[in-house]
Amino acid sequence: MPRSLPALISRPLPAVAPPPADPGARVLRQELTAGLPARLDLDAVRGLVLAVPLGVARAVLAADPSAVVFSTAEPGDSTAFRDPAAAWPRLTLVVTGAIGTTVPVVAGVPVRLAGPPGTAAVEVTVDELVLTAGSLRSPGRFGSRLSLRWRDLALASGDGPAHPVGDPGIPVLLSQLGEEKS
């Protein structure tokens, strides 16, 4: 008689609560009224550029401006391959004018973006992104918006931890005790 898989696999898994809010994370919400590519300022020296490499501009030009081209709210089939002809937004880190890492936008997945060598990185989690055909064509209020959380991943110094002074957990060498008695 063949054995069956456990009942847990045949039942849908319960909904997982979202992770707790990171106290060090900063929230950025922005209406994308200037069109794409869009510059998103994180602080005085760092920013993100949201862009969509198209390659099929004719379809975007022919579409209704309010038609949603990309949305993180519409989960797709996780087993299906991504359509290479579809618009897939990307985020690029820019630090003082120098281009850093570029990553595709995936909702709810924290990604680390590094700047040029020697600069600090940031961790970005996109909560919501809605892009309409109108925002890909020109500036205007077409309903495109972005909401993300980011946090600074500042580089630590290469010196290592401070050396302990008078740590009671380190036993005193007997040779040092002999020197102290004399």
Short mmCIF file of N, CA, C and O in Angstrom, two decimals, residues 51-98:
data_model
loop_
_atom_site.label_atom_id
_atom_site.label_comp_id
_atom_site.label_asym_id
_atom_site.label_seq_id
_atom_site.Cartn_x
_atom_site.Cartn_y
_atom_site.Cartn_z
N ALA A 51 13.37 52.58 -11.89
CA ALA A 51 13.26 52.60 -13.35
C ALA A 51 12.68 51.28 -13.82
O ALA A 51 12.74 50.27 -13.12
N VAL A 52 12.14 51.31 -15.02
CA VAL A 52 11.58 50.11 -15.64
C VAL A 52 12.19 50.00 -17.04
O VAL A 52 11.88 50.80 -17.92
N PRO A 53 13.08 49.02 -17.25
CA PRO A 53 13.59 48.81 -18.60
C PRO A 53 12.48 48.19 -19.45
O PRO A 53 11.97 47.13 -19.12
N LEU A 54 12.08 48.87 -20.49
CA LEU A 54 10.92 48.41 -21.24
C LEU A 54 11.27 47.50 -22.40
O LEU A 54 11.13 46.29 -22.31
N GLY A 55 11.70 48.04 -23.49
CA GLY A 55 11.96 47.22 -24.66
C GLY A 55 10.72 47.00 -25.50
O GLY A 55 10.81 46.56 -26.63
N VAL A 56 9.54 47.26 -24.95
CA VAL A 56 8.27 47.12 -25.68
C VAL A 56 7.48 48.42 -25.50
O VAL A 56 6.38 48.41 -24.98
N ALA A 57 8.03 49.50 -25.96
CA ALA A 57 7.41 50.81 -25.77
C ALA A 57 6.08 50.93 -26.50
O ALA A 57 5.19 51.65 -26.05
N ARG A 58 5.93 50.24 -27.61
CA ARG A 58 4.69 50.37 -28.38
C ARG A 58 3.48 49.97 -27.54
O ARG A 58 2.44 50.61 -27.57
N ALA A 59 3.60 48.90 -26.76
CA ALA A 59 2.49 48.44 -25.91
C ALA A 59 2.16 49.48 -24.84
O ALA A 59 0.99 49.71 -24.53
N VAL A 60 3.17 50.11 -24.27
CA VAL A 60 2.95 51.13 -23.24
C VAL A 60 2.31 52.37 -23.84
O VAL A 60 1.42 52.97 -23.26
N LEU A 61 2.75 52.76 -25.02
CA LEU A 61 2.18 53.95 -25.67
C LEU A 61 0.72 53.73 -26.08
O LEU A 61 -0.08 54.65 -26.04
N ALA A 62 0.38 52.50 -26.43
CA ALA A 62 -0.99 52.20 -26.87
C ALA A 62 -1.95 51.96 -25.71
O ALA A 62 -3.16 52.02 -25.89
N ALA A 63 -1.42 51.70 -24.53
CA ALA A 63 -2.27 51.35 -23.38
C ALA A 63 -2.96 52.57 -22.79
O ALA A 63 -2.50 53.71 -22.95
N ASP A 64 -4.06 52.32 -22.09
CA ASP A 64 -4.77 53.36 -21.35
C ASP A 64 -3.83 53.88 -20.26
O ASP A 64 -3.19 53.09 -19.57
N PRO A 65 -3.68 55.19 -20.07
CA PRO A 65 -2.75 55.72 -19.07
C PRO A 65 -3.01 55.22 -17.65
O PRO A 65 -2.09 55.14 -16.85
N SER A 66 -4.24 54.88 -17.32
CA SER A 66 -4.54 54.41 -15.96
C SER A 66 -4.40 52.89 -15.84
O SER A 66 -4.59 52.35 -14.74
N ALA A 67 -4.04 52.20 -16.92
CA ALA A 67 -3.87 50.74 -16.86
C ALA A 67 -2.67 50.39 -16.00
O ALA A 67 -1.58 50.96 -16.17
N VAL A 68 -2.85 49.46 -15.08
CA VAL A 68 -1.76 49.04 -14.19
C VAL A 68 -0.83 48.11 -14.95
O VAL A 68 -1.25 47.07 -15.46
N VAL A 69 0.44 48.50 -15.03
CA VAL A 69 1.46 47.72 -15.71
C VAL A 69 2.14 46.76 -14.74
O VAL A 69 2.48 45.64 -15.09
N PHE A 70 2.34 47.23 -13.50
CA PHE A 70 3.00 46.41 -12.47
C PHE A 70 2.38 46.76 -11.13
O PHE A 70 2.18 47.93 -10.83
N SER A 71 2.10 45.73 -10.34
CA SER A 71 1.57 45.95 -9.00
C SER A 71 2.04 44.84 -8.08
O SER A 71 1.97 43.66 -8.43
N THR A 72 2.51 45.21 -6.90
CA THR A 72 2.91 44.21 -5.91
C THR A 72 1.69 43.65 -5.19
O THR A 72 1.80 42.65 -4.49
N ALA A 73 0.54 44.29 -5.35
CA ALA A 73 -0.68 43.83 -4.67
C ALA A 73 -1.29 42.62 -5.37
O ALA A 73 -2.11 41.93 -4.79
N GLU A 74 -0.90 42.36 -6.60
CA GLU A 74 -1.44 41.23 -7.35
C GLU A 74 -0.41 40.11 -7.37
O GLU A 74 0.48 40.09 -8.22
N PRO A 75 -0.49 39.18 -6.42
CA PRO A 75 0.49 38.10 -6.41
C PRO A 75 0.28 37.20 -7.62
O PRO A 75 -0.83 36.87 -7.99
N GLY A 76 1.37 36.84 -8.23
CA GLY A 76 1.31 35.95 -9.38
C GLY A 76 1.52 34.51 -8.95
O GLY A 76 1.66 34.19 -7.77
N ASP A 77 1.57 33.64 -9.90
CA ASP A 77 1.83 32.23 -9.65
C ASP A 77 3.32 32.09 -9.36
O ASP A 77 4.16 32.36 -10.23
N SER A 78 3.67 31.66 -8.16
CA SER A 78 5.08 31.57 -7.77
C SER A 78 5.82 30.46 -8.49
O SER A 78 7.04 30.43 -8.48
N THR A 79 5.10 29.53 -9.14
CA THR A 79 5.78 28.45 -9.86
C THR A 79 5.98 28.79 -11.32
O THR A 79 6.72 28.11 -12.02
N ALA A 80 5.34 29.85 -11.81
CA ALA A 80 5.47 30.23 -13.21
C ALA A 80 6.70 31.10 -13.41
O ALA A 80 7.12 31.84 -12.52
N PHE A 81 7.29 31.01 -14.59
CA PHE A 81 8.41 31.85 -14.92
C PHE A 81 7.93 33.25 -15.23
O PHE A 81 6.84 33.45 -15.74
N ARG A 82 8.76 34.23 -14.92
CA ARG A 82 8.43 35.62 -15.19
C ARG A 82 8.49 35.87 -16.68
O ARG A 82 9.36 35.39 -17.39
N ASP A 83 7.53 36.63 -17.17
CA ASP A 83 7.48 36.97 -18.58
C ASP A 83 8.61 37.94 -18.89
O ASP A 83 8.65 39.04 -18.36
N PRO A 84 9.57 37.55 -19.76
CA PRO A 84 10.70 38.45 -20.04
C PRO A 84 10.30 39.71 -20.77
O PRO A 84 11.02 40.70 -20.74
N ALA A 85 9.14 39.72 -21.43
CA ALA A 85 8.70 40.91 -22.15
C ALA A 85 7.93 41.87 -21.24
O ALA A 85 7.66 43.00 -21.63
N ALA A 86 7.58 41.43 -20.05
CA ALA A 86 6.81 42.27 -19.13
C ALA A 86 7.71 43.33 -18.48
O ALA A 86 8.91 43.14 -18.35
N ALA A 87 7.11 44.43 -18.06
CA ALA A 87 7.85 45.48 -17.37
C ALA A 87 8.20 45.00 -15.97
O ALA A 87 7.32 44.55 -15.23
N TRP A 88 9.46 45.07 -15.61
CA TRP A 88 9.89 44.66 -14.28
C TRP A 88 10.73 45.78 -13.68
O TRP A 88 11.85 46.02 -14.11
N PRO A 89 10.19 46.48 -12.68
CA PRO A 89 10.90 47.62 -12.11
C PRO A 89 12.16 47.22 -11.35
O PRO A 89 12.25 46.12 -10.81
N ARG A 90 13.09 48.16 -11.31
CA ARG A 90 14.36 47.95 -10.62
C ARG A 90 14.69 49.17 -9.77
O ARG A 90 14.34 50.29 -10.13
N LEU A 91 15.37 48.92 -8.67
CA LEU A 91 15.87 49.99 -7.80
C LEU A 91 17.39 50.02 -7.88
O LEU A 91 18.04 48.97 -7.82
N THR A 92 17.94 51.23 -8.01
CA THR A 92 19.39 51.41 -8.06
C THR A 92 19.78 52.40 -6.97
O THR A 92 19.16 53.46 -6.84
N LEU A 93 20.80 52.06 -6.19
CA LEU A 93 21.30 52.96 -5.16
C LEU A 93 22.29 53.94 -5.79
O LEU A 93 23.17 53.54 -6.55
N VAL A 94 22.13 55.22 -5.46
CA VAL A 94 23.05 56.26 -5.92
C VAL A 94 23.59 56.97 -4.69
O VAL A 94 22.83 57.45 -3.86
N VAL A 95 24.94 56.99 -4.55
CA VAL A 95 25.59 57.63 -3.41
C VAL A 95 26.48 58.75 -3.95
O VAL A 95 27.42 58.48 -4.70
N THR A 96 26.17 59.98 -3.59
CA THR A 96 26.87 61.19 -4.05
C THR A 96 27.15 61.16 -5.55
O THR A 96 28.26 61.42 -6.00
N GLY A 97 26.15 60.79 -6.32
CA GLY A 97 26.26 60.79 -7.77
C GLY A 97 26.85 59.53 -8.38
O GLY A 97 26.81 59.35 -9.58
N ALA A 98 27.40 58.64 -7.57
CA ALA A 98 27.99 57.40 -8.08
C ALA A 98 26.95 56.27 -8.01
O ALA A 98 26.23 56.13 -7.02
#
